[in-house]
Short mmCIF file of C-alpha atoms in Angstrom, two decimals:
data_model
loop_
_atom_site.label_atom_id
_atom_site.label_comp_id
_atom_site.label_asym_id
_atom_site.label_seq_id
_atom_site.Cartn_x
_atom_site.Cartn_y
_atom_site.Cartn_z
CA MET A 17 12.89 -1.24 -14.31
CA ARG A 18 10.18 -0.77 -11.60
CA THR A 19 8.40 2.50 -11.62
CA PRO A 20 8.40 3.90 -8.07
CA MET A 21 4.99 4.39 -6.45
CA ILE A 22 4.13 6.87 -3.66
CA ALA A 23 0.72 6.28 -2.29
CA GLY A 24 -0.97 8.33 0.46
CA ASN A 25 -3.34 6.58 2.77
CA TRP A 26 -5.48 9.22 4.35
CA LYS A 27 -7.11 6.75 6.77
CA LEU A 28 -10.11 8.22 8.62
CA HIS A 29 -9.35 11.93 7.93
CA ASN A 30 -10.74 14.78 5.85
CA THR A 31 -14.27 15.95 5.03
CA LEU A 32 -15.35 16.29 1.38
CA ALA A 33 -14.23 20.00 1.34
CA GLU A 34 -10.86 19.16 3.01
CA SER A 35 -10.27 16.24 0.67
CA VAL A 36 -10.78 18.34 -2.47
CA SER A 37 -8.76 21.16 -1.07
CA LEU A 38 -5.80 18.72 -0.35
CA VAL A 39 -5.64 17.30 -3.91
CA THR A 40 -6.19 20.74 -5.40
CA GLU A 41 -3.11 22.00 -3.51
CA LEU A 42 -1.22 18.77 -4.36
CA LYS A 43 -1.77 18.64 -8.11
CA PRO A 44 0.51 21.51 -9.14
CA ALA A 45 3.21 20.48 -6.72
CA VAL A 46 3.61 17.07 -8.37
CA ALA A 47 2.44 17.86 -11.96
CA ALA A 48 5.95 17.74 -13.44
CA ASN A 49 6.81 14.38 -11.93
CA GLN A 50 6.25 11.73 -14.69
CA SER A 51 8.73 9.19 -13.18
CA VAL A 52 6.61 8.23 -10.08
CA GLU A 53 3.20 6.67 -9.92
CA ILE A 54 1.25 8.89 -7.52
CA VAL A 55 -1.76 7.54 -5.61
CA VAL A 56 -4.11 8.89 -2.96
CA ALA A 57 -6.60 6.91 -0.85
CA PRO A 58 -9.38 9.06 0.72
CA VAL A 59 -12.30 7.77 2.73
CA TYR A 60 -15.17 6.19 0.83
CA THR A 61 -17.42 9.18 1.11
CA ALA A 62 -14.91 11.45 -0.65
CA LEU A 63 -13.96 9.11 -3.48
CA HIS A 64 -16.35 10.51 -6.22
CA GLN A 65 -15.50 14.16 -5.40
CA VAL A 66 -11.75 13.45 -5.29
CA ALA A 67 -12.00 11.53 -8.59
CA GLU A 68 -13.51 14.52 -10.23
CA ALA A 69 -10.85 16.85 -8.71
CA LEU A 70 -8.09 14.57 -9.98
CA SER A 71 -9.42 14.38 -13.55
CA GLY A 72 -6.63 15.09 -16.04
CA SER A 73 -3.90 14.99 -13.45
CA ASN A 74 -1.12 12.44 -12.90
CA ILE A 75 -2.53 11.34 -9.54
CA LYS A 76 -4.49 8.08 -9.33
CA LEU A 77 -7.31 7.21 -6.95
CA ALA A 78 -7.28 4.36 -4.50
CA ALA A 79 -9.71 3.05 -1.92
CA GLN A 80 -8.67 1.92 1.59
CA ASN A 81 -10.55 -1.30 1.66
CA CYS A 82 -13.14 -3.47 -0.12
CA TYR A 83 -15.45 -6.49 0.34
CA PRO A 84 -14.69 -9.59 -1.80
CA GLU A 85 -17.99 -9.95 -3.42
CA PRO A 86 -19.48 -8.13 -6.39
CA GLN A 87 -22.90 -7.59 -4.81
CA GLY A 88 -25.33 -9.08 -2.46
CA ALA A 89 -26.72 -8.94 1.11
CA PHE A 90 -23.54 -7.46 2.65
CA THR A 91 -24.78 -4.44 4.65
CA GLY A 92 -22.18 -1.71 5.01
CA GLU A 93 -19.68 -3.14 2.55
CA VAL A 94 -18.29 -1.79 -0.79
CA SER A 95 -17.36 -4.09 -3.64
CA PRO A 96 -14.45 -3.89 -6.08
CA GLN A 97 -16.89 -3.27 -8.90
CA LEU A 98 -18.32 -0.15 -7.13
CA LEU A 99 -14.76 1.18 -6.47
CA LEU A 100 -13.90 0.64 -10.16
CA ASP A 101 -17.17 2.48 -11.06
CA VAL A 102 -16.22 5.51 -8.96
CA GLY A 103 -12.80 5.79 -10.57
CA CYS A 104 -10.46 3.84 -8.37
CA ARG A 105 -7.33 2.29 -9.84
CA TYR A 106 -6.06 0.63 -6.70
CA VAL A 107 -7.36 -0.68 -3.40
CA ILE A 108 -5.42 -1.10 -0.16
CA ILE A 109 -5.99 -4.47 1.58
CA GLY A 110 -4.50 -6.18 4.56
CA HIS A 111 -3.47 -2.91 6.36
CA SER A 112 -2.33 -3.64 9.93
CA GLU A 113 -5.15 -1.62 11.24
CA ARG A 114 -7.66 -3.75 9.53
CA ARG A 115 -5.86 -6.87 10.73
CA GLN A 116 -5.61 -5.69 14.38
CA LEU A 117 -8.63 -3.47 14.98
CA ILE A 118 -11.16 -5.25 12.72
CA GLY A 119 -9.66 -8.78 13.08
CA GLU A 120 -9.31 -9.49 9.38
CA SER A 121 -7.82 -12.86 8.72
CA ASP A 122 -5.26 -13.97 6.18
CA GLU A 123 -8.02 -15.89 4.31
CA LEU A 124 -10.33 -12.82 3.99
CA ILE A 125 -7.44 -10.75 2.82
CA ASN A 126 -6.60 -13.25 0.14
CA ARG A 127 -10.27 -13.38 -0.90
CA LYS A 128 -10.05 -9.61 -1.38
CA ALA A 129 -6.85 -9.97 -3.42
CA ARG A 130 -8.51 -12.52 -5.77
CA ALA A 131 -11.65 -10.41 -6.06
CA LEU A 132 -9.72 -7.26 -6.98
CA ALA A 133 -7.68 -9.21 -9.66
CA GLU A 134 -10.88 -10.55 -11.19
CA ALA A 135 -12.38 -7.09 -11.17
CA GLY A 136 -9.25 -5.65 -12.94
CA LEU A 137 -8.28 -3.36 -9.98
CA GLY A 138 -4.77 -2.86 -8.78
CA THR A 139 -4.03 -4.09 -5.28
CA ILE A 140 -1.77 -2.82 -2.57
CA LEU A 141 -1.35 -5.72 -0.20
CA CYS A 142 0.10 -4.80 3.20
CA VAL A 143 2.20 -7.07 5.27
CA GLY A 144 4.29 -6.59 8.30
CA GLU A 145 5.23 -7.61 11.85
CA THR A 146 4.45 -6.17 15.27
CA LEU A 147 7.02 -5.03 17.72
CA GLU A 148 6.46 -8.17 19.80
CA GLU A 149 7.02 -10.33 16.76
CA ARG A 150 10.15 -8.63 15.82
CA GLU A 151 11.65 -8.76 19.30
CA GLU A 152 10.83 -12.54 19.39
CA ASP A 153 12.59 -13.06 16.00
CA GLN A 154 9.31 -13.90 14.34
CA MET A 155 9.53 -11.19 11.68
CA LEU A 156 10.50 -13.47 8.71
CA ASP A 157 7.96 -16.14 9.74
CA VAL A 158 5.22 -13.46 9.90
CA LEU A 159 6.17 -12.09 6.54
CA ARG A 160 6.31 -15.56 4.97
CA ARG A 161 2.83 -16.37 6.29
CA GLN A 162 1.22 -13.14 5.22
CA VAL A 163 2.74 -13.12 1.84
CA ARG A 164 2.04 -16.75 1.19
CA CYS A 165 -1.59 -16.48 2.32
CA GLY A 166 -2.16 -13.17 0.73
CA LEU A 167 -1.08 -14.43 -2.73
CA LYS A 168 -2.74 -17.81 -2.58
CA ASN A 169 -4.21 -18.84 -6.02
CA LEU A 170 -3.13 -15.66 -7.67
CA THR A 171 -1.54 -16.33 -11.05
CA ALA A 172 1.62 -14.79 -12.31
CA ALA A 173 -0.43 -12.76 -14.79
CA GLN A 174 -2.57 -11.40 -11.94
CA MET A 175 0.58 -10.40 -10.06
CA ALA A 176 1.15 -7.71 -12.66
CA GLY A 177 -1.48 -5.61 -10.98
CA LEU A 178 -0.35 -6.15 -7.43
CA VAL A 179 1.91 -4.13 -5.24
CA ILE A 180 3.14 -5.23 -1.82
CA ALA A 181 3.61 -2.77 1.03
CA TYR A 182 5.84 -3.76 3.93
CA GLU A 183 4.64 -1.83 7.03
CA PRO A 184 6.43 -2.77 10.24
CA VAL A 185 3.56 -2.22 12.64
CA TRP A 186 5.77 -0.87 15.39
CA ALA A 187 6.69 2.05 13.05
CA ILE A 188 3.10 3.08 12.09
CA GLY A 189 1.98 6.36 13.75
CA THR A 190 4.71 6.04 16.40
CA GLY A 191 7.26 8.29 14.83
CA LYS A 192 9.68 5.34 14.65
CA THR A 193 10.97 4.28 11.32
CA ALA A 194 12.83 1.17 10.32
CA SER A 195 16.33 2.08 9.24
CA ASP A 196 17.22 1.99 5.62
CA GLN A 197 19.05 -1.28 6.21
CA GLN A 198 16.01 -2.78 8.12
CA ALA A 199 13.71 -1.86 5.37
CA GLN A 200 15.95 -3.32 2.73
CA GLU A 201 16.36 -6.58 4.61
CA ALA A 202 12.53 -7.09 4.82
CA HIS A 203 11.98 -5.93 1.20
CA ALA A 204 14.77 -8.33 -0.09
CA PHE A 205 13.24 -11.18 1.92
CA ILE A 206 9.83 -10.53 0.36
CA ARG A 207 11.34 -10.45 -3.07
CA ALA A 208 13.02 -13.80 -2.39
CA LEU A 209 9.56 -15.18 -1.46
CA LEU A 210 8.15 -13.99 -4.75
CA THR A 211 10.97 -15.91 -6.62
CA GLU A 212 10.09 -18.98 -4.51
CA TYR A 213 6.30 -18.73 -5.02
CA TYR A 214 6.49 -17.64 -8.74
CA ASP A 215 9.75 -16.98 -10.53
CA GLN A 216 12.57 -14.39 -10.87
CA GLN A 217 10.63 -12.46 -13.53
CA VAL A 218 7.58 -11.85 -11.25
CA ALA A 219 9.92 -11.08 -8.33
CA GLY A 220 11.84 -8.66 -10.54
CA VAL A 221 8.86 -6.65 -11.65
CA THR A 222 6.68 -6.61 -8.50
CA ARG A 223 6.92 -3.37 -6.59
CA ILE A 224 7.48 -3.40 -2.83
CA LEU A 225 6.63 -0.19 -0.95
CA TYR A 226 7.76 0.70 2.59
CA GLY A 227 5.04 1.94 4.86
CA GLY A 228 6.11 3.05 8.34
CA SER A 229 6.25 6.68 9.31
CA VAL A 230 7.66 7.82 5.92
CA LYS A 231 8.35 11.53 6.03
CA PRO A 232 10.16 14.19 3.98
CA ASN A 233 13.28 13.78 6.12
CA ASN A 234 13.65 10.04 5.66
CA VAL A 235 12.31 9.22 2.29
CA ASP A 236 15.52 9.86 0.32
CA GLY A 237 17.50 7.29 2.28
CA LEU A 238 14.65 4.67 2.06
CA MET A 239 14.32 5.15 -1.67
CA SER A 240 18.09 4.60 -2.17
CA GLN A 241 17.77 1.01 -1.20
CA PRO A 242 17.63 -1.43 -4.15
CA ASP A 243 14.48 -3.30 -3.12
CA VAL A 244 12.49 -0.28 -1.93
CA ASP A 245 10.22 0.71 -4.80
CA GLY A 246 8.19 3.42 -3.05
CA ALA A 247 6.27 4.25 -0.02
CA LEU A 248 2.78 3.87 1.50
CA VAL A 249 2.49 7.15 3.45
CA GLY A 250 0.17 7.82 6.29
CA GLY A 251 0.20 11.09 8.23
CA ALA A 252 2.59 12.94 5.96
CA SER A 253 0.15 12.42 3.07
CA LEU A 254 -2.36 14.73 4.78
CA LYS A 255 -0.18 17.74 4.13
CA ALA A 256 0.29 18.69 0.46
CA GLU A 257 3.66 20.12 0.90
CA ASP A 258 5.01 17.12 2.83
CA PHE A 259 3.50 14.55 0.47
CA ALA A 260 4.81 16.39 -2.54
CA ARG A 261 8.25 16.36 -1.11
CA ILE A 262 8.00 12.64 -0.66
CA VAL A 263 6.76 12.20 -4.25
CA ASN A 264 9.58 14.32 -5.47
CA PHE A 265 12.16 12.35 -3.48
CA ARG A 266 15.92 12.45 -4.16
CA ALA A 267 17.34 8.99 -3.62
CA ILE A 268 20.79 9.16 -2.00
CA GLY A 269 23.62 7.62 -4.01
#
């Protein structure tokens, strides 16, 4: 049985005061939900204050990125060890915005995955195709490459701390959402890859989240799919009422 995860990626939003206000409003709205793992990922500068605000709650803290070295002459970077020190339980890596805007390679993303596993932090590894890749029937090839490269040299034991987030790039911030069936198709393919690269046990316990314009009005259908184990939420996670409704989803069927 895979525990659903609903993770909110705040991206480059919210001051310190706004961040604390958001989680303060969110906490009572989701406090009764013990069946979903709830995660929020603020900007770096708000991590410490949000960690304090979340103390004693059922909401876990994540960072939006990391650098794959514990320390050194890496100006402007933040290590897994520092994120663990501030109270993070998870780190998001491989987000399409990092791949496209910053130019992060599959190799760098894999280095991050291995560094996070070695540091004892949970990983949310993002994969997904662009609209052009989907229209050119390259979706499965893209997913195979990103999953294979992202998980390179990770052991089955290390996979216990890793979550995969499928985010069709064409559905991020556009208002478009993959249909329930499209999401299920991609998630089932990713799970089949995990069986191929590891075994059925690893594939059966690894959670695969959907991340592409998840909103209160579409989460129920998405969560009714057998291989959709949760959501990586962008814009809707910036409103406590909307994010709470997603956390408290009611799967159809």
